[in-house]
Amino acid sequence: MSQTTLPNLPLRHVGEVRDYPSSSNSSPDVGSVTAGSNMLVVVGLLASINATLLSHAKDTFSDRAKNGPVQRPTDSVVTTLWLVSMVLSLCTAVLRDPSKHKTPFILTMMRLSVGALIVGILTFAWAEHPLSVSVTLTVVFVCILVGAAFSG
């Protein structure tokens, strides 16, 4: 039985994608991860967060309907904000121009998507959770937003 040995591959930086070397020395690199693909990762993350939150809200609303009022005014607001956030994040991925990784329009759509997500989370927290949870989430999001505003 013969054993095969793996070639001694050089270490790469985190985020770089490379081809395995072939027998010839002319094997090109695939390249490093670009800003455009990073944006697609963020868009996918936003869409999955939105989907998870919508599922959680549906469970919360249906559990509450068994014990109390069927619907609160904030239920529609929260659902609408999260759906708008999901649509904006998915439109960002679809409308993205690969040659121009970050256009002002795309960045504005991403910011609006994140804003709708955060406002929806805070609205949901203030409507459904105790005061301590709501205040904590609000303080955390305000600190993050203030930090982001002054960092760049």
Short mmCIF file of C-alpha atoms in Angstrom, two decimals:
data_model
loop_
_atom_site.label_atom_id
_atom_site.label_comp_id
_atom_site.label_asym_id
_atom_site.label_seq_id
_atom_site.Cartn_x
_atom_site.Cartn_y
_atom_site.Cartn_z
CA MET A 1 0.00 0.00 0.00
CA SER A 2 1.53 3.30 -1.02
CA GLN A 3 1.19 6.42 1.02
CA THR A 4 0.59 9.76 -0.61
CA THR A 5 2.10 12.82 0.91
CA LEU A 6 0.61 16.25 0.76
CA PRO A 7 2.72 19.02 -0.69
CA ASN A 8 4.26 21.43 1.75
CA LEU A 9 1.97 24.43 1.24
CA PRO A 10 3.03 27.90 2.36
CA LEU A 11 0.96 29.63 5.04
CA ARG A 12 -1.35 32.36 3.78
CA HIS A 13 -2.92 35.37 5.44
CA VAL A 14 -6.44 35.05 6.81
CA GLY A 15 -8.95 35.82 4.06
CA GLU A 16 -6.73 34.89 1.13
CA VAL A 17 -7.97 32.26 -1.24
CA ARG A 18 -5.29 30.44 -3.22
CA ASP A 19 -5.15 27.50 -5.59
CA TYR A 20 -3.14 24.47 -4.62
CA PRO A 21 0.10 24.40 -6.56
CA SER A 22 0.08 22.10 -9.53
CA SER A 23 2.97 20.23 -11.05
CA SER A 24 3.79 23.22 -13.25
CA ASN A 25 4.97 26.52 -11.84
CA SER A 26 2.42 28.53 -13.85
CA SER A 27 -0.51 28.03 -11.47
CA PRO A 28 -2.13 31.44 -10.94
CA ASP A 29 -3.47 32.62 -7.61
CA VAL A 30 -7.21 32.93 -7.32
CA GLY A 31 -6.63 36.22 -5.49
CA SER A 32 -7.52 37.59 -2.15
CA VAL A 33 -11.00 38.23 -0.85
CA THR A 34 -12.18 41.60 -2.14
CA ALA A 35 -14.26 44.33 -0.56
CA GLY A 36 -17.15 43.32 -2.82
CA SER A 37 -17.21 39.76 -1.51
CA ASN A 38 -16.96 41.09 2.05
CA MET A 39 -20.07 43.16 1.34
CA LEU A 40 -21.86 40.03 0.16
CA VAL A 41 -20.99 38.32 3.44
CA VAL A 42 -22.42 41.27 5.40
CA VAL A 43 -25.57 41.23 3.24
CA GLY A 44 -26.02 37.51 3.83
CA LEU A 45 -25.51 38.00 7.55
CA LEU A 46 -28.09 40.80 7.66
CA ALA A 47 -30.62 38.73 5.73
CA SER A 48 -30.14 35.74 8.03
CA ILE A 49 -30.44 37.92 11.15
CA ASN A 50 -33.66 39.38 9.77
CA ALA A 51 -35.09 35.95 8.99
CA THR A 52 -34.21 34.68 12.46
CA LEU A 53 -35.73 37.73 14.15
CA LEU A 54 -38.90 37.45 12.06
CA SER A 55 -39.24 33.80 13.11
CA HIS A 56 -38.69 34.72 16.77
CA ALA A 57 -41.22 37.54 16.56
CA LYS A 58 -43.80 35.22 14.96
CA ASP A 59 -43.35 32.76 17.83
CA THR A 60 -43.60 35.55 20.39
CA PHE A 61 -46.72 37.02 18.80
CA SER A 62 -48.44 33.63 18.55
CA ASP A 63 -47.56 32.72 22.17
CA ARG A 64 -48.88 36.05 23.37
CA ALA A 65 -52.12 35.58 21.41
CA LYS A 66 -52.89 32.52 23.55
CA ASN A 67 -52.68 34.50 26.79
CA GLY A 68 -53.69 38.06 26.07
CA PRO A 69 -54.37 40.60 23.38
CA VAL A 70 -54.21 39.21 19.89
CA GLN A 71 -52.17 42.02 18.37
CA ARG A 72 -50.41 45.16 19.56
CA PRO A 73 -49.77 48.18 17.34
CA THR A 74 -46.03 47.57 17.56
CA ASP A 75 -46.33 44.08 16.03
CA SER A 76 -46.90 45.46 12.54
CA VAL A 77 -44.20 48.11 12.97
CA VAL A 78 -41.59 45.53 14.00
CA THR A 79 -42.49 43.13 11.22
CA THR A 80 -42.47 45.91 8.63
CA LEU A 81 -39.09 47.26 9.76
CA TRP A 82 -37.48 43.83 9.61
CA LEU A 83 -38.98 43.04 6.22
CA VAL A 84 -37.78 46.41 4.87
CA SER A 85 -34.33 45.68 6.27
CA MET A 86 -34.27 42.27 4.61
CA VAL A 87 -35.43 43.64 1.25
CA LEU A 88 -32.84 46.44 1.36
CA SER A 89 -30.01 44.06 2.22
CA LEU A 90 -30.97 41.63 -0.54
CA CYS A 91 -31.35 44.49 -3.05
CA THR A 92 -27.86 45.60 -2.08
CA ALA A 93 -26.52 42.21 -3.15
CA VAL A 94 -28.50 42.19 -6.39
CA LEU A 95 -27.72 45.78 -7.43
CA ARG A 96 -24.07 45.67 -6.46
CA ASP A 97 -21.72 46.43 -9.35
CA PRO A 98 -18.70 44.11 -9.11
CA SER A 99 -16.45 46.61 -10.89
CA LYS A 100 -17.30 49.39 -8.40
CA HIS A 101 -17.27 47.62 -5.08
CA LYS A 102 -18.77 50.40 -2.99
CA THR A 103 -20.99 52.95 -4.68
CA PRO A 104 -22.71 55.65 -2.59
CA PHE A 105 -26.14 54.23 -3.46
CA ILE A 106 -25.21 50.74 -2.29
CA LEU A 107 -23.65 52.06 0.92
CA THR A 108 -26.79 54.11 1.60
CA MET A 109 -28.97 51.03 1.11
CA MET A 110 -26.76 49.06 3.51
CA ARG A 111 -26.99 51.81 6.13
CA LEU A 112 -30.76 52.01 5.76
CA SER A 113 -30.98 48.24 6.11
CA VAL A 114 -28.92 48.25 9.31
CA GLY A 115 -30.91 51.22 10.61
CA ALA A 116 -34.26 49.51 10.00
CA LEU A 117 -32.93 46.37 11.68
CA ILE A 118 -31.77 48.27 14.78
CA VAL A 119 -34.97 50.32 15.07
CA GLY A 120 -36.99 47.10 14.73
CA ILE A 121 -34.94 45.38 17.43
CA LEU A 122 -35.37 48.30 19.80
CA THR A 123 -39.10 48.57 19.09
CA PHE A 124 -39.50 44.86 19.72
CA ALA A 125 -37.45 45.04 22.92
CA TRP A 126 -39.43 47.98 24.33
CA ALA A 127 -42.76 46.32 23.45
CA GLU A 128 -42.05 42.75 24.56
CA HIS A 129 -39.27 42.68 27.16
CA PRO A 130 -38.71 44.06 30.67
CA LEU A 131 -37.40 47.58 31.13
CA SER A 132 -33.89 46.37 32.06
CA VAL A 133 -33.50 44.48 28.77
CA SER A 134 -34.84 47.38 26.73
CA VAL A 135 -32.59 49.97 28.38
CA THR A 136 -29.54 47.73 28.06
CA LEU A 137 -30.13 47.11 24.35
CA THR A 138 -30.73 50.80 23.73
CA VAL A 139 -27.51 51.81 25.51
CA VAL A 140 -25.50 49.17 23.63
CA PHE A 141 -26.84 50.26 20.24
CA VAL A 142 -26.31 53.96 21.02
CA CYS A 143 -22.70 53.26 22.06
CA ILE A 144 -22.09 51.26 18.88
CA LEU A 145 -23.60 53.96 16.67
CA VAL A 146 -21.73 56.78 18.40
CA GLY A 147 -18.50 54.81 18.14
CA ALA A 148 -19.10 54.14 14.45
CA ALA A 149 -19.90 57.79 13.80
CA PHE A 150 -16.65 59.00 15.36
CA SER A 151 -14.40 56.23 14.03
CA GLY A 152 -14.53 57.17 10.41
#
